[in-house]
CSV table of N, CA, C and O in Angstrom, one decimal:
chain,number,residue,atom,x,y,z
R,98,UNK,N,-101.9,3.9,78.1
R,98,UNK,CA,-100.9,2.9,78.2
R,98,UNK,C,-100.3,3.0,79.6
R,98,UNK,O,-99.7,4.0,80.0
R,99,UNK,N,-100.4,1.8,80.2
R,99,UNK,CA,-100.0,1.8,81.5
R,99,UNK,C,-98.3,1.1,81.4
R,99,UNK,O,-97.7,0.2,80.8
R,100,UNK,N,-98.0,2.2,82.5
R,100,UNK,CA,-95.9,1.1,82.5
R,100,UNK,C,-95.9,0.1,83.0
R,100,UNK,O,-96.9,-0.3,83.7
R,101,UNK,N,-94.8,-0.4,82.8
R,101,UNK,CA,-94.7,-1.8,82.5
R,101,UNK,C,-94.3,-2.4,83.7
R,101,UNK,O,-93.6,-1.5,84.2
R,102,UNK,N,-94.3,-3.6,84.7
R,102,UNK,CA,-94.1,-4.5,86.0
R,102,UNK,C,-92.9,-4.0,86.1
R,102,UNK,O,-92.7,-3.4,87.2
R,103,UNK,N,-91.6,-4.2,85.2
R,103,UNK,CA,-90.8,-4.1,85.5
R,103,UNK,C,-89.7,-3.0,86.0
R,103,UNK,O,-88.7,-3.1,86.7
R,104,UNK,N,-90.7,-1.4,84.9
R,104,UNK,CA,-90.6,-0.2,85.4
R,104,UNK,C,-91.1,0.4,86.8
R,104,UNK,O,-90.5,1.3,87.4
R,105,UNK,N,-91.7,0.1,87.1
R,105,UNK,CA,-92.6,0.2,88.2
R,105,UNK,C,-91.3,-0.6,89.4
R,105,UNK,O,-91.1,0.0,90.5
R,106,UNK,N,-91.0,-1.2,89.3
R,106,UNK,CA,-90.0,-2.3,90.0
R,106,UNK,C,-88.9,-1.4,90.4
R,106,UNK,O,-88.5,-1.3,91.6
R,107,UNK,N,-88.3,-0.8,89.2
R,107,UNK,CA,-87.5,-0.2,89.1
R,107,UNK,C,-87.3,1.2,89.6
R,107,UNK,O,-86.2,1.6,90.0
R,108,UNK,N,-88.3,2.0,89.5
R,108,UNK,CA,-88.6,2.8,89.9
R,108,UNK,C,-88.1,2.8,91.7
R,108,UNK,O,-87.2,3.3,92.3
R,109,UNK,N,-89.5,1.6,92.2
R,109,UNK,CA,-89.3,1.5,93.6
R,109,UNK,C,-87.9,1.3,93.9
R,109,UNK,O,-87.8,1.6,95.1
R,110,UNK,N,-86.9,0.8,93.5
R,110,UNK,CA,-85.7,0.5,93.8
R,110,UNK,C,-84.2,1.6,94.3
R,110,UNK,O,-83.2,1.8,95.0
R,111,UNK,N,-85.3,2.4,93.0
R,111,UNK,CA,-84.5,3.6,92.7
R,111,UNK,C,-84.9,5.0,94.0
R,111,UNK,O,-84.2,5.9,94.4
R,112,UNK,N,-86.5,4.6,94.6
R,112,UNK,CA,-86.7,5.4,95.5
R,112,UNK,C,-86.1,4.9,97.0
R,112,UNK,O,-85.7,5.7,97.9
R,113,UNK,N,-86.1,3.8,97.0
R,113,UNK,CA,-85.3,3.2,98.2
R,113,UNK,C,-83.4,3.8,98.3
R,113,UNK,O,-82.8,4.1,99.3
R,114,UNK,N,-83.1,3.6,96.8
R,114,UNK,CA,-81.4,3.9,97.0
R,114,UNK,C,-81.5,5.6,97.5
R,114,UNK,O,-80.7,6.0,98.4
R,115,UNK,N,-82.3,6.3,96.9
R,115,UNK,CA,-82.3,7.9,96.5
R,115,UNK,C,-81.7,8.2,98.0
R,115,UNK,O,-80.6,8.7,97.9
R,116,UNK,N,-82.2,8.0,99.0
R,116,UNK,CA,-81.5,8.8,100.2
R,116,UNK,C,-79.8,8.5,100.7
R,116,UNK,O,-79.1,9.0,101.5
R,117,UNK,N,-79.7,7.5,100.0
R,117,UNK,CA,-78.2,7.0,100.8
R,117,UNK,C,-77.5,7.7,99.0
R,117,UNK,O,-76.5,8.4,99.1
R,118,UNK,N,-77.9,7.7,97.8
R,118,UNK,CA,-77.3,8.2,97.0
R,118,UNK,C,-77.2,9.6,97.0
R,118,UNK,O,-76.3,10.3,96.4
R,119,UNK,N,-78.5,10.1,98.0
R,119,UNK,CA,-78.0,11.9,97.9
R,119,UNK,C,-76.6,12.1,99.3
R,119,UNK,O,-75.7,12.9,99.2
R,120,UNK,N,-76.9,11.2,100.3
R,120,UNK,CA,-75.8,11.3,101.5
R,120,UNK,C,-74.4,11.4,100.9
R,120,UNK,O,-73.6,12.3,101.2
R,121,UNK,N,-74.3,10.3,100.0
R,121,UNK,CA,-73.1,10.1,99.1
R,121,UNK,C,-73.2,11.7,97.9
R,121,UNK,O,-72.2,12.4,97.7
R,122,UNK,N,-73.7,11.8,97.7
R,122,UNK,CA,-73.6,13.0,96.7
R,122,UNK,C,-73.1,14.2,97.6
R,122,UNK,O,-72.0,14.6,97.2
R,123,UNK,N,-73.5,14.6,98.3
R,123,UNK,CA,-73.8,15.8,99.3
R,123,UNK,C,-71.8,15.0,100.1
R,123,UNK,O,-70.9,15.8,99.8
R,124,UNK,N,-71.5,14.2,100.6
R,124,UNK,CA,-69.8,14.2,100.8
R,124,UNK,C,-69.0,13.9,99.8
R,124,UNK,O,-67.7,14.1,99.7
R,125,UNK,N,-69.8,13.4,98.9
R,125,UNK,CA,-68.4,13.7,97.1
R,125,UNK,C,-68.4,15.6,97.3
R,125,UNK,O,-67.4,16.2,97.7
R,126,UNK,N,-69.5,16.2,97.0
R,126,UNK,CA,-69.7,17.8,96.8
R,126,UNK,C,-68.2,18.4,97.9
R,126,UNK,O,-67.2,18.9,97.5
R,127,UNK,N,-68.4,18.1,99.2
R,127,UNK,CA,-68.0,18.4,100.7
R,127,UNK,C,-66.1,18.2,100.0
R,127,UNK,O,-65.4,19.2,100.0
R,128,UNK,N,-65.8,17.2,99.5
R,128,UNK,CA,-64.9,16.5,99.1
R,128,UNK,C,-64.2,17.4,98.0
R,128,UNK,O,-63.2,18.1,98.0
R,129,UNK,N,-65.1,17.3,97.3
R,129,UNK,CA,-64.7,18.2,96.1
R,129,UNK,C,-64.5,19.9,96.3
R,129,UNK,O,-64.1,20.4,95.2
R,130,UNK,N,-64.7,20.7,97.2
R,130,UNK,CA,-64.7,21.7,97.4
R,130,UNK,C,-63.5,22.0,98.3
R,130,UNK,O,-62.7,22.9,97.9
R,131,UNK,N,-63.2,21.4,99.3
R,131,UNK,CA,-61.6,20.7,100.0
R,131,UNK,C,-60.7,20.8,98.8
R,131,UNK,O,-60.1,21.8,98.4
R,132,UNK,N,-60.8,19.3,97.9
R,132,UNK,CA,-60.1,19.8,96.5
R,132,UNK,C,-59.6,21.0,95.8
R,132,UNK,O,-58.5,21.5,95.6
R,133,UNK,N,-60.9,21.3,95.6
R,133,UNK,CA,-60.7,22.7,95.3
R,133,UNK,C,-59.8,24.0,95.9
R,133,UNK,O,-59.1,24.9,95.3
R,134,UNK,N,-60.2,23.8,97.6
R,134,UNK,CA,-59.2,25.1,97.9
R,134,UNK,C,-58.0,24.8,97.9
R,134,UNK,O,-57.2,25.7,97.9
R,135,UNK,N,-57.7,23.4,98.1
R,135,UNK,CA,-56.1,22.7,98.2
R,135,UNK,C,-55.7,23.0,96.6
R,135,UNK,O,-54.5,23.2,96.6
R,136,UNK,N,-56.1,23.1,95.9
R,136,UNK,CA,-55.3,23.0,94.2
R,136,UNK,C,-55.1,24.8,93.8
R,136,UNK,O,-54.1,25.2,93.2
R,137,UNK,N,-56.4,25.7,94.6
R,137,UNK,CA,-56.1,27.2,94.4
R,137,UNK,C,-54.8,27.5,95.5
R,137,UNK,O,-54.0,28.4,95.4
R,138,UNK,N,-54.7,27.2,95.9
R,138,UNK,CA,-53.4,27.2,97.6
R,138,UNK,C,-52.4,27.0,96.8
R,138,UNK,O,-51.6,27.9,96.4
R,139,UNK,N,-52.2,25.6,96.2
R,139,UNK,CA,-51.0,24.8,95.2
R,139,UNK,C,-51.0,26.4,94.0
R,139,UNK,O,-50.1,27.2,93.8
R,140,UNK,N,-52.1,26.5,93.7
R,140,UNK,CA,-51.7,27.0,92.5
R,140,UNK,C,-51.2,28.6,92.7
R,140,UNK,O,-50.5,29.2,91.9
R,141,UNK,N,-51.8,29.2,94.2
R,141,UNK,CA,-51.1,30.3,94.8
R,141,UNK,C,-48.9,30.7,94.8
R,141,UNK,O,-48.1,31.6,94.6
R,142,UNK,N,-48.9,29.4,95.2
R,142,UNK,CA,-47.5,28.9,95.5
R,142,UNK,C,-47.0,29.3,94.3
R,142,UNK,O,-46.3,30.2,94.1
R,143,UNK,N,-47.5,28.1,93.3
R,143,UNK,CA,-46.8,27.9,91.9
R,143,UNK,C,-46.5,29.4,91.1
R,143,UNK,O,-45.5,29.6,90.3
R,144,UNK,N,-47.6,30.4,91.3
R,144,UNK,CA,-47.5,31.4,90.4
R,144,UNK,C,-46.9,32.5,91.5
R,144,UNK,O,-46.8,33.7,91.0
R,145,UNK,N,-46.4,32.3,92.7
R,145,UNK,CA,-45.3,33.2,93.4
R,145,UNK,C,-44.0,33.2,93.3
R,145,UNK,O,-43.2,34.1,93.3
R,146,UNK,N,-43.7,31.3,93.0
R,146,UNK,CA,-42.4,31.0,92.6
R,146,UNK,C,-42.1,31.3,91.1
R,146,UNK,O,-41.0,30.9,90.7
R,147,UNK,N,-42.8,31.8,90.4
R,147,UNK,CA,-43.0,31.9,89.2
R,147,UNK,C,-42.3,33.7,89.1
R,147,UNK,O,-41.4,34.2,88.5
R,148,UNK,N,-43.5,34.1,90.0
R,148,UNK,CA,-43.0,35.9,89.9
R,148,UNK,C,-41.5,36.0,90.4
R,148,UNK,O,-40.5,36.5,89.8
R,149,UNK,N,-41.4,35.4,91.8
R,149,UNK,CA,-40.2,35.3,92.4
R,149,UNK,C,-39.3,35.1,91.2
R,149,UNK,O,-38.7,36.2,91.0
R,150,UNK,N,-38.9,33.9,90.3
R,150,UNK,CA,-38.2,33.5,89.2
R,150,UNK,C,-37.8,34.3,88.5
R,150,UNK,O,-36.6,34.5,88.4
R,151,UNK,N,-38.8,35.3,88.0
R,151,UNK,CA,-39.1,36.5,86.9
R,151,UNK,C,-38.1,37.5,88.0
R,151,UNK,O,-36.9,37.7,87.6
R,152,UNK,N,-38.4,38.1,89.2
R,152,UNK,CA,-37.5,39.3,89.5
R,152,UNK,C,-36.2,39.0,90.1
R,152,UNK,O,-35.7,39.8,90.8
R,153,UNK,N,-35.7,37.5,90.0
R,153,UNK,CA,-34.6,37.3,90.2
R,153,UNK,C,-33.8,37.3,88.9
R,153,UNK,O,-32.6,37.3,89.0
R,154,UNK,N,-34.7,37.1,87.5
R,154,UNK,CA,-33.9,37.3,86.3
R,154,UNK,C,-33.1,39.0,86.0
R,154,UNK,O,-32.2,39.5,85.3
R,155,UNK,N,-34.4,39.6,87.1
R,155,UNK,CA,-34.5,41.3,86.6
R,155,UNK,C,-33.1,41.5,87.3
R,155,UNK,O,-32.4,42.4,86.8
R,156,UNK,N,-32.8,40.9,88.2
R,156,UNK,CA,-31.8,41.3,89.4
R,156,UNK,C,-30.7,40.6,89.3
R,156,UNK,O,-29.9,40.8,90.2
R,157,UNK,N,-30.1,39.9,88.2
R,157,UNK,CA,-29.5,39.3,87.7
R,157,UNK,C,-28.8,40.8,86.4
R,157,UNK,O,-27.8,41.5,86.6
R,158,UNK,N,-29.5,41.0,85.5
R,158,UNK,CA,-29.9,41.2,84.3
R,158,UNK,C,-29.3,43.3,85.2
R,158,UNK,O,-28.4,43.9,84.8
R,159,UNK,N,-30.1,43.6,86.1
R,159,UNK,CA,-30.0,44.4,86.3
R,159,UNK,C,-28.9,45.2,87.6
R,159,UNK,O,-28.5,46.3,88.0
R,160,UNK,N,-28.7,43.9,87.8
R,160,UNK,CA,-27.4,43.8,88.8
R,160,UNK,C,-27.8,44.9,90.0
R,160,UNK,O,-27.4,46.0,90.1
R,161,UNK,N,-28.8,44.2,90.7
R,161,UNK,CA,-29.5,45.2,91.5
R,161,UNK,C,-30.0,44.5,93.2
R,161,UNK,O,-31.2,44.1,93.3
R,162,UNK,N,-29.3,44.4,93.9
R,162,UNK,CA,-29.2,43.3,94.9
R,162,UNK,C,-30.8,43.4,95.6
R,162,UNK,O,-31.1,42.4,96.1
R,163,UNK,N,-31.9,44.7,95.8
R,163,UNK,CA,-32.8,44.6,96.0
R,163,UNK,C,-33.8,43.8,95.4
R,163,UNK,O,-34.8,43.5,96.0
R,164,UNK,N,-33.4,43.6,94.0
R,164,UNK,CA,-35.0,42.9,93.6
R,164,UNK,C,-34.6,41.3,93.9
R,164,UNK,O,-35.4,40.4,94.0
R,165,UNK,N,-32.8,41.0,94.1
R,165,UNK,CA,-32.6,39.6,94.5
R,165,UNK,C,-33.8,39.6,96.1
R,165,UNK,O,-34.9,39.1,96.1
R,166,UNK,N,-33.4,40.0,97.0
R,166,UNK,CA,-34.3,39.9,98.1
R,166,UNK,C,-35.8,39.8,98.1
R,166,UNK,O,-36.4,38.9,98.7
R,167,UNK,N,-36.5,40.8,97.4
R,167,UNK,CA,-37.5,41.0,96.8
R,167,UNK,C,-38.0,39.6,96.2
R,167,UNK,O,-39.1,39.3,96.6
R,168,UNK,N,-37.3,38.9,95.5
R,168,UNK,CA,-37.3,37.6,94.9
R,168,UNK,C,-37.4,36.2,95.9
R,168,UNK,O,-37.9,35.1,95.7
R,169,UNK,N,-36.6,36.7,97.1
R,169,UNK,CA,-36.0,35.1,98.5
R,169,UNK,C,-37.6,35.8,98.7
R,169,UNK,O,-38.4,34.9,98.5
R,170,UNK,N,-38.2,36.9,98.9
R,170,UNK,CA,-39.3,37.1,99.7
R,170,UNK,C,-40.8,36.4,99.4
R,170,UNK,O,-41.6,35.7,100.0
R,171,UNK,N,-40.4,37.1,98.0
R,171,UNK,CA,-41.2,36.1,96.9
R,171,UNK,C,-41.6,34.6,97.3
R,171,UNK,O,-42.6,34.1,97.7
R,172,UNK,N,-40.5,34.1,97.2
R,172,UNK,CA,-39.9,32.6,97.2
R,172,UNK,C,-40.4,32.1,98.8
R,172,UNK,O,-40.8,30.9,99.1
R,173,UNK,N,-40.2,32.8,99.5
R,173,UNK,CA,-40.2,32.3,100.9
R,173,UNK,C,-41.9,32.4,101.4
R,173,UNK,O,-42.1,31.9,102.5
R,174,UNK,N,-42.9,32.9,100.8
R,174,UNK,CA,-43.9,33.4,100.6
R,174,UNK,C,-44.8,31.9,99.7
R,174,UNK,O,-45.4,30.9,100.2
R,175,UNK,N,-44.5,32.2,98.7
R,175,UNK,CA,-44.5,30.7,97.8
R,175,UNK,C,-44.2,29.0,98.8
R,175,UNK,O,-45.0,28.1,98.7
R,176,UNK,N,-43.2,29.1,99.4
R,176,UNK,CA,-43.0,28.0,100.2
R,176,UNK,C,-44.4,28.0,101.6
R,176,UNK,O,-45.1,27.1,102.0
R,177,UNK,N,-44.4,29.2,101.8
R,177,UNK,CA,-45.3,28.9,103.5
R,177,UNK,C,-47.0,28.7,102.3
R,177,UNK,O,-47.9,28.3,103.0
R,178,UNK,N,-47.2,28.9,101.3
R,178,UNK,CA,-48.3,28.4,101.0
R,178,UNK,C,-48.1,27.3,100.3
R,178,UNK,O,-49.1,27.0,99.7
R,179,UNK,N,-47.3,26.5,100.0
R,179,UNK,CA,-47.2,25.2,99.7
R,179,UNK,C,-47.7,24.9,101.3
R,179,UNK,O,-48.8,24.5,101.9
R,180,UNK,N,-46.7,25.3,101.5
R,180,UNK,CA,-47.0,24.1,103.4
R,180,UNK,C,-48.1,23.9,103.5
R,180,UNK,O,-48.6,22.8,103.6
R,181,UNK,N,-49.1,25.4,103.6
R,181,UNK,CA,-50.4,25.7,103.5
R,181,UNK,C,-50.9,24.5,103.0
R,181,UNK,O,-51.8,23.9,103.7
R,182,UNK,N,-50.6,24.0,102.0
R,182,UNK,CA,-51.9,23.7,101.2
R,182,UNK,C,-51.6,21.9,101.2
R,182,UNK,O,-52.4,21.1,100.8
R,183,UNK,N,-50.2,21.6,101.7
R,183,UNK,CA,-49.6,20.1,101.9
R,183,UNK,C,-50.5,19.8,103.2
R,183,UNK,O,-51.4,18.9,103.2
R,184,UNK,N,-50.2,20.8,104.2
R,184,UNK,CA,-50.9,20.3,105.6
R,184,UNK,C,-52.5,20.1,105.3
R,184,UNK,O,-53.1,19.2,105.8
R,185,UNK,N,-53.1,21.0,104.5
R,185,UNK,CA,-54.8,21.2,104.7
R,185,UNK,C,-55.3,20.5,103.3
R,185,UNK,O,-56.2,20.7,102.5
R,186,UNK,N,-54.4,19.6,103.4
R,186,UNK,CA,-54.9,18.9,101.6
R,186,UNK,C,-55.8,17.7,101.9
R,186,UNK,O,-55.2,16.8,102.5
R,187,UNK,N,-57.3,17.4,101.5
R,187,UNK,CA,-58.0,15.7,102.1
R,187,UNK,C,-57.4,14.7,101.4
R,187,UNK,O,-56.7,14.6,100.4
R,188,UNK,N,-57.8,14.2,102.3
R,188,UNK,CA,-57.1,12.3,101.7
R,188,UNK,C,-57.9,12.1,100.6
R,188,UNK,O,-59.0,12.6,100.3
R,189,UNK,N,-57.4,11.4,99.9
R,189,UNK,CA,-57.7,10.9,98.5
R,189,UNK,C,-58.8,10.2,98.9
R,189,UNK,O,-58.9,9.6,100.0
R,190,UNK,N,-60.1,10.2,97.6
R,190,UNK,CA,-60.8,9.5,97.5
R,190,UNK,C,-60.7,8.3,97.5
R,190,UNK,O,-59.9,7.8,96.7
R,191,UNK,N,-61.5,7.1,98.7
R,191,UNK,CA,-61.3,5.9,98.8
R,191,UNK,C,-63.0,5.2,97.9
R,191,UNK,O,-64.2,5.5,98.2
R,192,UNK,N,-62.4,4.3,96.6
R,192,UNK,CA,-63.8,4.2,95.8
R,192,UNK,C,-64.7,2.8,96.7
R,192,UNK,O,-64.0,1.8,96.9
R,193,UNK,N,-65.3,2.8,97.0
R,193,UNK,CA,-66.3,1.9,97.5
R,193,UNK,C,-66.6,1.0,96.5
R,193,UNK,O,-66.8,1.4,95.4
R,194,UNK,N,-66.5,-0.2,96.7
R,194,UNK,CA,-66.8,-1.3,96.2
R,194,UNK,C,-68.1,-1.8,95.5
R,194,UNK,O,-69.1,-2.1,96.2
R,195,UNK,N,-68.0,-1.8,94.3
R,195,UNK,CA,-70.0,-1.9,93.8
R,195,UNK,C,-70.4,-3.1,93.9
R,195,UNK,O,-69.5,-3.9,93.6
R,196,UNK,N,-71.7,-3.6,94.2
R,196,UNK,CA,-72.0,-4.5,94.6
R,196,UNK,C,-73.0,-4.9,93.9
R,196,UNK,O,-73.3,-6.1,93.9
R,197,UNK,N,-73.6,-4.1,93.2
R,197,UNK,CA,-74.6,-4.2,93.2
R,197,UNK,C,-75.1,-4.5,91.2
R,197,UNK,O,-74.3,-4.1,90.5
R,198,UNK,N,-76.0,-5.0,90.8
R,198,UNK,CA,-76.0,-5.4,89.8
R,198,UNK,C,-75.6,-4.1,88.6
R,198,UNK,O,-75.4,-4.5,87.5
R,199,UNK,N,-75.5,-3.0,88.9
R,199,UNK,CA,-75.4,-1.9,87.9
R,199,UNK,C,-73.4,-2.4,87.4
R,199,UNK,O,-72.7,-2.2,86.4
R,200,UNK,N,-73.2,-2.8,88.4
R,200,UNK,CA,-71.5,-2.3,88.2
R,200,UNK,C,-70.8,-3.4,87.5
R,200,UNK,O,-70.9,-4.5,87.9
R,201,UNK,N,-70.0,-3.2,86.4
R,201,UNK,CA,-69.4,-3.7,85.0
R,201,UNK,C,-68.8,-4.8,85.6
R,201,UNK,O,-68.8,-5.1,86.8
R,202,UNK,N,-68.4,-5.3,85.0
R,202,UNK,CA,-67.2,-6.8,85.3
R,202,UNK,C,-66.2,-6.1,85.4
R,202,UNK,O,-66.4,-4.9,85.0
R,203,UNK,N,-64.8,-6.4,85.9
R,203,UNK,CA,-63.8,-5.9,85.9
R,203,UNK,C,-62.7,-6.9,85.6
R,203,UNK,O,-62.4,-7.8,86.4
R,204,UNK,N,-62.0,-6.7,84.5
R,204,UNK,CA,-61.2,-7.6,83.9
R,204,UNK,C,-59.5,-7.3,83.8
R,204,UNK,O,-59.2,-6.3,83.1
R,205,UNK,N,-58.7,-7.9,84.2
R,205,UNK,CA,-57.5,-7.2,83.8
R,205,UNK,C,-57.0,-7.7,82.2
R,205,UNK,O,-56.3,-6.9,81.7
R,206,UNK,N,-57.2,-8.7,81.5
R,206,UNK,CA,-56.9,-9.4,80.2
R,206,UNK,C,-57.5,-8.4,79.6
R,206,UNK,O,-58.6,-7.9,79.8
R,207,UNK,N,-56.4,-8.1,78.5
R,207,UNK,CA,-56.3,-7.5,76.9
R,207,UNK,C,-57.8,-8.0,76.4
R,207,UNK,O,-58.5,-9.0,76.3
R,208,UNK,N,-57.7,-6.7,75.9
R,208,UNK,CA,-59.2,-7.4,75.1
R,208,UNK,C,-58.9,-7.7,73.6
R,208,UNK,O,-58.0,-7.1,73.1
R,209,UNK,N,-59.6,-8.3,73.0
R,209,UNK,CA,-59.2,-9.2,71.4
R,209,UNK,C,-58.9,-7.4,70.8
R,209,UNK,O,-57.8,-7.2,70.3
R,210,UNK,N,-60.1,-5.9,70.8
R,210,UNK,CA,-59.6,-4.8,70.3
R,210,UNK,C,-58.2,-4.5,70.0
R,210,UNK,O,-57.8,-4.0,68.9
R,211,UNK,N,-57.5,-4.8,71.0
R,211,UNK,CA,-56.4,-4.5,71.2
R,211,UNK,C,-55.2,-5.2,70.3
R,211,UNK,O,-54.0,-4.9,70.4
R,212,UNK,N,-55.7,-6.2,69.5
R,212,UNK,CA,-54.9,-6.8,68.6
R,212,UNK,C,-53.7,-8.0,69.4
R,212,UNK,O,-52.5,-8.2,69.0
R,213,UNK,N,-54.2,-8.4,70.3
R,213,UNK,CA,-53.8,-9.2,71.3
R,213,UNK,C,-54.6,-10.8,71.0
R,213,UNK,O,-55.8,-11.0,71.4
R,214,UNK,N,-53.6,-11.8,70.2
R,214,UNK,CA,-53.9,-12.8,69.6
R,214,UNK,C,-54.2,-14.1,71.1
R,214,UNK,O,-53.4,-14.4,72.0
R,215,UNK,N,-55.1,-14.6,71.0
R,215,UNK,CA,-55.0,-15.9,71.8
R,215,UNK,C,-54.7,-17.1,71.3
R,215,UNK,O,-55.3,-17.4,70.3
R,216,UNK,N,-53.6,-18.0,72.1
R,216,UNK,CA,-53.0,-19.0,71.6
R,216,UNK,C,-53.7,-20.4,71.7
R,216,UNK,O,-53.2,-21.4,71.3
């Protein structure tokens, strides 16, 4: 059984897009790994200001003016990797416009699901 005109069609269509869809694949990847180190940086910060928090309760609690310092150190430490990770963060994904017959309608109106009566 031989495939069908329209598979065959398809197919070639699909060999024609394949190089501009791997270009695009290969800078989403590039994109996403930027992401990545920007959110481990964020998330470096988050869990210094976090320890910092913790031995300023100790230094409180323990009435111990070193572990307050120990804590600004913390904290001051936490802030220069925020900056870190504000300055070296990529611009947001800008989505490209589909054009092309694969891509949905796009509707802002309620759909009838929604129990949204038309008058």
């Amino acid at each position: 059984m031989e495939p069908r005109e329209a598979d065959l069609k398809k197919k070639e269509e699909y060999a024609k897009e394949m190089p501009e869809i791997q270009t695009n694949a290969k800078e989403l990847e590039k994109l996403s790994r930027e992401h990545l180190e920007t959110h481990e940086t964020f998330e470096g910060a988050a869990t210094l200001f976090h320890i910092a928090i913790a031995v300023v309760a100790i230094s409180v609690v323990a009435k111990r003016k070193e572990f307050w310092f120990i804590s600004m150190l913390g904290g001051v430490v936490g802030i220069v990797f925020f900056a870190k990770a504000l300055l070296h963060s990529p611009p947001p994904l800008k989505e490209k416009e589909e054009t092309s017959a694969h891509a949905a309608p796009v509707s802002n109106a309620p759909s009838p699901e929604h129990g949204v009566r038309s008058k």
